[in-house]
Tab-separated table of C-alpha atoms in Angstrom:
chain	number	residue	atom	x	y	z
H	11	MET	CA	36.032	-4.269	4.120
H	12	THR	CA	37.243	-6.982	1.762
H	13	ARG	CA	37.430	-9.297	4.965
H	14	ILE	CA	33.705	-8.485	5.695
H	15	ALA	CA	32.629	-8.783	2.122
H	16	ASN	CA	34.258	-12.011	1.864
H	17	HIS	CA	32.404	-13.444	4.801
H	18	VAL	CA	29.008	-12.051	3.773
H	19	ARG	CA	29.651	-13.281	0.112
H	20	SER	CA	30.317	-16.706	1.679
H	21	ALA	CA	27.307	-16.629	3.772
H	22	SER	CA	23.973	-18.009	2.453
H	23	GLY	CA	22.083	-15.345	0.709
H	24	GLY	CA	24.577	-12.581	1.565
H	25	ARG	CA	22.184	-10.512	3.528
H	26	GLU	CA	22.785	-7.842	6.198
H	27	GLN	CA	21.791	-9.896	9.021
H	28	GLU	CA	24.775	-11.979	8.459
H	29	LEU	CA	26.887	-8.976	8.328
H	30	ALA	CA	25.524	-7.920	11.472
H	31	GLU	CA	26.146	-11.192	13.060
H	32	HIS	CA	29.499	-11.253	11.993
H	33	LEU	CA	30.236	-7.800	13.318
H	34	ALA	CA	28.714	-8.876	16.575
H	35	SER	CA	30.896	-12.073	16.663
H	36	ILE	CA	34.251	-10.064	16.334
H	37	GLY	CA	33.048	-7.757	19.261
H	38	ARG	CA	31.596	-4.745	17.368
H	39	ASP	CA	28.674	-3.013	18.896
H	40	VAL	CA	25.824	-3.817	16.452
H	41	SER	CA	22.861	-2.699	18.692
H	42	TRP	CA	22.121	0.142	16.583
H	43	LEU	CA	21.845	-2.083	13.378
H	44	ARG	CA	18.995	-4.187	14.886
H	45	GLU	CA	16.848	-1.062	14.956
H	46	PHE	CA	16.388	-1.318	11.261
H	47	ASN	CA	14.646	-4.752	11.107
H	48	TRP	CA	17.103	-5.391	8.385
H	49	SER	CA	15.504	-7.747	6.068
H	50	HIS	CA	11.926	-7.591	7.248
H	51	ASP	CA	10.851	-4.039	7.918
H	52	LEU	CA	12.436	-2.512	4.745
H	53	GLY	CA	12.239	-5.716	2.579
H	54	ILE	CA	16.124	-5.809	2.111
H	55	ALA	CA	17.442	-8.833	0.334
H	56	HIS	CA	19.543	-9.958	-2.303
H	57	ILE	CA	22.195	-7.150	-1.992
H	58	GLY	CA	25.172	-7.476	-4.310
H	59	ILE	CA	28.521	-7.115	-2.555
H	60	ALA	CA	29.898	-5.081	-5.335
H	61	ASP	CA	26.842	-2.778	-5.053
H	62	LEU	CA	27.524	-2.358	-1.262
H	63	GLU	CA	31.166	-1.685	-1.702
H	64	GLU	CA	30.365	0.841	-4.494
H	65	ARG	CA	27.917	2.827	-2.292
H	66	LEU	CA	30.394	2.663	0.587
H	67	VAL	CA	32.988	4.557	-1.449
H	68	GLU	CA	30.308	6.959	-2.844
H	69	HIS	CA	29.167	7.783	0.729
H	70	LEU	CA	32.542	7.885	2.197
H	71	SER	CA	33.879	10.165	-0.285
H	72	SER	CA	30.930	12.602	-0.095
H	73	GLU	CA	31.509	15.296	2.350
H	74	PRO	CA	29.252	15.419	4.135
H	75	ALA	CA	27.394	12.281	3.264
H	76	ALA	CA	24.203	14.107	3.593
H	77	ALA	CA	24.713	15.552	0.156
H	78	GLU	CA	24.384	12.070	-1.188
H	79	ALA	CA	21.491	11.185	0.917
H	80	LEU	CA	19.663	14.272	-0.103
H	81	GLY	CA	19.709	13.262	-3.669
H	82	LEU	CA	17.953	10.225	-2.299
H	83	LEU	CA	15.332	12.414	-0.448
H	84	ARG	CA	14.780	14.312	-3.645
H	85	GLU	CA	14.021	11.018	-5.428
H	86	MET	CA	11.597	10.137	-2.934
H	87	VAL	CA	9.839	13.443	-3.207
H	88	GLU	CA	9.521	12.818	-6.821
H	89	GLU	CA	7.969	9.492	-6.078
H	90	MET	CA	5.458	11.294	-3.789
H	91	GLY	CA	4.721	13.600	-6.442
H	92	ARG	CA	3.583	10.606	-8.602
H	93	LEU	CA	1.602	9.263	-5.863
H	94	ARG	CA	-0.268	12.630	-5.281
H	95	ALA	CA	-1.088	12.954	-8.894
H	96	LEU	CA	-3.290	10.066	-8.311
H	97	ASP	CA	-6.914	11.069	-7.818
H	98	VAL	CA	-7.284	9.859	-4.323
H	99	GLY	CA	-9.694	12.480	-3.156
H	100	ASP	CA	-12.608	10.508	-4.021
H	101	ALA	CA	-12.595	6.934	-2.733
H	102	ASP	CA	-14.762	5.844	-5.670
H	103	SER	CA	-12.176	6.820	-8.132
H	104	VAL	CA	-9.502	4.711	-6.764
H	105	SER	CA	-9.076	1.967	-9.251
H	106	ASP	CA	-7.010	-1.222	-9.025
H	107	GLU	CA	-4.476	0.506	-11.144
H	108	ALA	CA	-4.198	3.401	-8.546
H	109	TRP	CA	-3.565	0.820	-5.715
H	110	ALA	CA	-1.085	-0.936	-7.906
H	111	ALA	CA	0.730	2.457	-8.429
H	112	MET	CA	0.614	3.158	-4.730
H	113	ALA	CA	2.157	-0.270	-3.927
H	114	ALA	CA	4.896	0.343	-6.474
H	115	ALA	CA	5.531	3.774	-5.044
H	116	LYS	CA	5.733	2.261	-1.504
H	117	GLY	CA	8.147	-0.361	-2.807
H	118	ARG	CA	10.232	2.171	-4.390
H	119	LEU	CA	10.278	4.246	-1.146
H	120	HIS	CA	11.478	1.213	0.844
H	121	ALA	CA	14.176	0.594	-1.806
H	122	ILE	CA	15.423	4.132	-1.241
H	123	LEU	CA	15.191	3.783	2.477
H	124	ALA	CA	17.263	0.484	2.212
H	125	ASP	CA	19.952	2.283	0.260
H	126	ILE	CA	20.287	4.813	3.027
H	127	VAL	CA	20.183	1.828	5.572
H	128	ARG	CA	22.980	0.106	3.632
H	129	ALA	CA	24.988	3.283	3.577
H	130	CYS	CA	24.760	3.537	7.321
H	131	GLY	CA	25.830	0.065	7.723
H	132	ALA	CA	28.848	0.692	5.354
H	133	LEU	CA	29.936	3.652	7.586
H	134	ALA	CA	29.610	1.657	10.629
H	135	VAL	CA	32.019	-0.866	9.311
H	136	ASP	CA	34.704	1.456	8.080
H	137	SER	CA	34.284	4.630	10.169
H	138	PRO	CA	37.495	5.579	12.032
H	139	LEU	CA	35.020	7.301	14.520
H	140	GLY	CA	33.083	4.080	14.974
H	141	ARG	CA	36.397	2.138	15.630
H	142	SER	CA	37.409	4.802	18.401
H	143	ARG	CA	34.773	5.456	20.852
H	144	PRO	CA	35.166	7.836	23.718
H	145	ASP	CA	36.171	6.662	27.125
H	146	PRO	CA	32.881	5.386	28.728
H	147	ASP	CA	33.874	6.523	32.010
H	148	GLY	CA	34.629	10.149	30.725
H	149	PRO	CA	32.484	13.099	31.090
H	150	VAL	CA	29.165	12.936	29.314
H	151	ALA	CA	27.882	15.807	27.359
H	152	ASP	CA	24.738	17.546	28.505
H	153	THR	CA	22.563	16.793	25.403
H	154	HIS	CA	19.275	18.140	27.124
H	155	GLU	CA	20.427	21.544	26.933
H	156	GLY	CA	22.096	21.184	23.595
H	157	THR	CA	25.003	23.213	24.453
H	158	SER	CA	27.884	20.732	25.171
H	159	ILE	CA	27.740	18.378	22.225
H	160	ASP	CA	30.771	17.869	19.967
H	161	SER	CA	31.293	20.853	17.940
H	162	ARG	CA	31.054	18.857	14.748
H	163	ILE	CA	27.603	17.752	15.544
H	164	GLY	CA	25.876	21.372	15.883
H	165	PRO	CA	26.537	22.503	12.400
H	166	LEU	CA	25.592	19.142	11.063
H	167	LEU	CA	22.257	19.041	12.802
H	168	ARG	CA	21.635	22.622	11.698
H	169	ARG	CA	22.098	21.619	8.196
H	170	MET	CA	19.830	18.614	8.568
H	171	ASP	CA	17.260	21.147	10.082
H	172	ALA	CA	17.588	23.313	7.151
H	173	ILE	CA	16.799	20.460	4.818
H	174	VAL	CA	13.657	19.755	6.605
H	175	ALA	CA	12.508	23.365	6.751
H	176	ALA	CA	13.036	23.467	2.960
H	177	LEU	CA	10.428	20.832	2.351
H	178	PRO	CA	7.081	22.113	1.504
H	179	ALA	CA	3.945	21.473	3.530
H	180	SER	CA	2.670	19.495	0.765
H	181	VAL	CA	5.443	16.878	1.234
H	182	LEU	CA	6.071	16.891	5.061
H	183	GLU	CA	3.106	18.094	7.104
H	184	PRO	CA	4.380	20.789	9.833
H	185	SER	CA	2.817	18.599	12.635
H	186	VAL	CA	4.606	15.608	11.663
H	187	GLY	CA	7.820	17.489	11.122
H	188	ARG	CA	7.584	18.950	14.580
H	189	GLU	CA	6.807	15.728	16.443
H	190	GLU	CA	8.751	13.027	14.548
H	191	LEU	CA	11.751	14.918	13.492
H	192	GLY	CA	11.984	16.626	16.959
H	193	ASP	CA	12.139	13.283	18.523
H	194	ALA	CA	14.742	11.946	15.947
H	195	LEU	CA	16.829	15.087	16.661
H	196	GLU	CA	16.732	14.288	20.406
H	197	ARG	CA	17.870	10.814	19.909
H	198	LEU	CA	20.504	11.917	17.650
H	199	GLY	CA	21.779	14.352	20.239
H	200	SER	CA	22.220	11.196	22.628
H	201	LEU	CA	23.917	9.416	20.020
H	202	ALA	CA	26.387	12.395	19.150
H	203	ALA	CA	27.112	12.591	22.759
H	204	ALA	CA	28.136	8.832	22.879
H	205	GLY	CA	30.581	9.620	20.110
H	206	ALA	CA	28.568	8.373	16.966
H	207	ASP	CA	30.108	9.211	13.718
H	208	PRO	CA	28.692	12.587	12.222
H	209	ARG	CA	28.221	11.001	8.779
H	210	LEU	CA	26.379	8.186	10.261
H	211	LEU	CA	23.936	10.789	12.386
H	212	ALA	CA	23.351	12.568	9.050
H	213	LEU	CA	22.224	9.433	7.338
H	214	LEU	CA	20.076	8.244	10.263
H	215	PHE	CA	18.535	11.742	10.424
H	216	LEU	CA	17.757	11.622	6.518
H	217	ARG	CA	16.238	8.226	7.232
H	218	SER	CA	13.938	9.659	9.731
H	219	VAL	CA	12.993	12.456	7.182
H	220	LEU	CA	12.062	9.902	4.626
H	221	LEU	CA	9.776	8.128	7.078
H	222	ALA	CA	8.372	11.348	8.205
H	223	VAL	CA	7.473	12.222	4.610
H	224	TRP	CA	5.944	8.745	4.098
H	225	ASN	CA	4.012	9.038	7.268
H	226	THR	CA	2.693	12.460	6.050
H	227	GLN	CA	1.425	10.893	2.734
H	228	ARG	CA	0.209	7.905	4.127
H	229	MET	CA	-1.827	9.870	6.613
H	230	ARG	CA	-3.263	12.006	4.079
H	231	LEU	CA	-4.284	8.860	1.848
H	232	LYS	CA	-5.982	7.452	4.986
H	233	ARG	CA	-7.902	10.586	5.606
H	234	ALA	CA	-9.046	10.500	1.964
H	235	LEU	CA	-9.743	6.751	1.707
H	236	GLY	CA	-10.516	5.602	5.191
H	237	SER	CA	-10.183	2.111	5.611
H	238	ARG	CA	-9.230	1.274	2.178
H	239	LEU	CA	-5.524	2.124	2.689
H	240	PRO	CA	-3.668	-1.143	2.328
H	241	PRO	CA	-1.481	-2.272	5.318
P	12	MET	CA	-6.721	-4.045	18.363
P	13	LYS	CA	-3.441	-3.838	16.442
P	14	GLN	CA	-0.343	-4.968	18.677
P	15	SER	CA	1.379	-1.431	17.981
P	16	HIS	CA	-1.781	0.145	19.591
P	17	GLN	CA	-1.717	-2.409	22.654
P	18	LEU	CA	2.023	-1.607	23.154
P	19	ILE	CA	1.493	2.278	23.138
P	20	LEU	CA	-1.550	1.863	25.641
P	21	ALA	CA	0.630	-0.247	27.970
P	22	ALA	CA	3.466	2.147	27.716
P	23	LEU	CA	1.087	5.015	28.852
P	24	ILE	CA	-0.282	3.289	31.751
P	25	ARG	CA	2.872	4.563	33.430
P	26	GLY	CA	1.893	8.091	32.612
P	27	GLN	CA	2.226	10.652	30.045
P	28	SER	CA	4.972	10.369	27.580
P	29	PHE	CA	6.290	11.495	24.205
P	30	GLY	CA	7.076	9.384	21.051
P	31	LEU	CA	10.633	8.768	21.541
P	32	GLU	CA	10.111	7.838	25.163
P	33	ILE	CA	7.228	5.604	24.389
P	34	ALA	CA	9.313	3.689	22.116
P	35	GLU	CA	11.957	3.211	24.691
P	36	ARG	CA	9.305	2.244	27.311
P	37	VAL	CA	8.148	-0.479	25.043
P	38	LYS	CA	11.361	-1.741	24.375
P	39	SER	CA	12.704	-1.817	27.916
P	40	SER	CA	9.477	-3.022	29.600
P	41	SER	CA	9.203	-5.930	27.129
P	42	ASN	CA	12.990	-6.848	27.587
P	43	GLY	CA	13.550	-6.083	23.801
P	44	ARG	CA	10.927	-8.467	22.613
P	45	HIS	CA	8.844	-5.527	21.201
P	46	GLU	CA	10.043	-2.458	19.499
P	47	LEU	CA	8.065	0.326	17.681
P	48	GLY	CA	9.749	1.839	14.739
P	49	GLN	CA	9.225	5.227	13.316
P	50	ALA	CA	7.162	3.877	10.615
P	51	THR	CA	4.745	2.334	13.041
P	52	LEU	CA	4.740	4.472	16.165
P	53	TYR	CA	3.595	7.861	14.937
P	54	PRO	CA	0.804	6.717	12.688
P	55	ALA	CA	-0.379	4.392	15.581
P	56	LEU	CA	-0.364	7.358	17.982
P	57	ARG	CA	-2.391	9.383	15.593
P	58	GLU	CA	-4.929	6.611	15.008
P	59	LEU	CA	-5.225	6.211	18.664
P	60	GLU	CA	-5.817	9.851	19.223
P	61	ALA	CA	-8.366	9.919	16.225
P	62	GLY	CA	-10.155	7.113	18.058
P	63	GLY	CA	-10.344	9.083	21.376
P	64	LEU	CA	-8.178	6.730	23.198
P	65	LEU	CA	-5.366	9.342	23.608
P	66	HIS	CA	-5.034	13.002	23.975
P	67	SER	CA	-2.024	15.167	23.224
P	68	TRP	CA	-0.395	18.499	23.645
P	69	GLU	CA	2.750	20.110	22.834
P	70	GLU	CA	5.402	21.328	25.329
P	71	GLN	CA	8.458	23.210	24.791
P	72	ALA	CA	11.452	20.891	24.883
P	73	PRO	CA	15.435	20.909	25.052
P	74	GLY	CA	17.136	22.828	22.481
P	75	ILE	CA	18.628	19.768	20.816
P	76	ARG	CA	15.259	19.199	19.156
P	77	GLY	CA	15.766	22.307	16.768
P	78	GLY	CA	13.056	24.351	18.386
P	79	ARG	CA	10.513	21.628	17.868
P	80	PRO	CA	8.324	21.033	21.013
P	81	ARG	CA	7.704	17.681	22.405
P	82	ARG	CA	4.264	16.287	21.680
P	83	TYR	CA	3.006	14.462	24.817
P	84	TYR	CA	0.336	11.783	24.956
P	85	SER	CA	-1.798	10.425	27.773
P	86	LEU	CA	-4.600	7.916	27.997
P	87	THR	CA	-8.145	9.279	28.027
P	88	ALA	CA	-10.860	7.615	30.078
P	89	LEU	CA	-11.702	5.541	26.894
P	90	GLY	CA	-8.126	4.620	26.486
P	91	SER	CA	-7.790	3.442	30.079
P	92	ALA	CA	-10.778	1.453	29.790
P	93	ALA	CA	-9.346	-0.075	26.480
P	94	ALA	CA	-6.128	-0.798	28.263
P	95	MET	CA	-8.009	-2.562	31.035
P	96	GLU	CA	-9.901	-4.666	28.360
P	97	GLU	CA	-6.509	-5.591	26.816
P	98	ARG	CA	-5.098	-6.675	30.112
P	99	GLU	CA	-8.160	-8.748	30.996
P	100	ALA	CA	-7.926	-10.607	27.732
P	101	ALA	CA	-4.164	-11.129	28.149
P	102	LEU	CA	-4.825	-12.633	31.693
P	103	GLY	CA	-7.563	-14.755	30.124
P	104	LEU	CA	-5.114	-16.237	27.597
P	105	TRP	CA	-2.090	-16.432	29.870
P	106	GLY	CA	-3.296	-16.300	33.372
P	107	LEU	CA	-3.107	-19.860	34.322
P	108	LEU	CA	0.487	-20.099	33.307
P	109	LEU	CA	2.730	-20.405	36.325
P	110	PRO	CA	6.405	-19.424	36.430
P	111	GLY	CA	7.269	-23.285	36.515
P	112	GLY	CA	5.635	-23.746	33.160
P	113	ALA	CA	2.462	-25.464	31.644
P	114	ARG	CA	0.729	-27.956	33.810
């Protein structure tokens, strides 16, 4: 980790994109990293290396890592509670202050997402499982029936499922959960069959939960406000 | 029309599909130049359905989805017409460009 950190520290800006480029330059698979639109979609920038390493230690020492990420989920739900407290039912009542509060909430939510993404990146760097992929020519698990996945994955996914089930409909609309998180689970099954680190899967899944929660709230705001929802 | 809407309509020209597969179609058919993330894809699907361009239904799916069905989408007649309009617009913009480059 120190070597990676030194590299990033010496790079201009010290951003994750450079970390990804470095990992690619030494032959590591970083295709999954690109999915996160590192510094664009989530607005990630100016991440201190000390902070990154501290979070790495935090997440690696938690077993499972989902426990830590669940704390972030709770934090997000609290933010959503503040957002819902705004009187958005009547478009005429939406003041500039309300929009500013929403923008701030969204920024905060993205910061929380960024925390999880950083943890995912850190896990990928140091995960022993990430360094030891299964034989690509070996047998492939049948993820479509959900019966042959590594025994570590099943309990993990059930735990994640329980997290979703525990969320009230006011936070995660059932239709959103069925569709988006079902797709997320299906994708994680494929990643699990390919030998992905269970801790990484947990964090990826929680990231999907966070986005689904955000989409629920955004959908409701849009219903209430029509075209006034900011991009 | 938003680019995300264009991409989804284009992906569904090949036939009905569900969110995860739509995202994969967009990525593969654009040679990785376009991707739809979760935060963009699902709201866009709902917007297109609300606008009458798509219709959707649920079907039971593999067990790995934790008992959640897949929600499939397909183009409506209005969606097909919108896709055709987008195609015509793209051809108008790019149709004169030949594989060898601009004249």
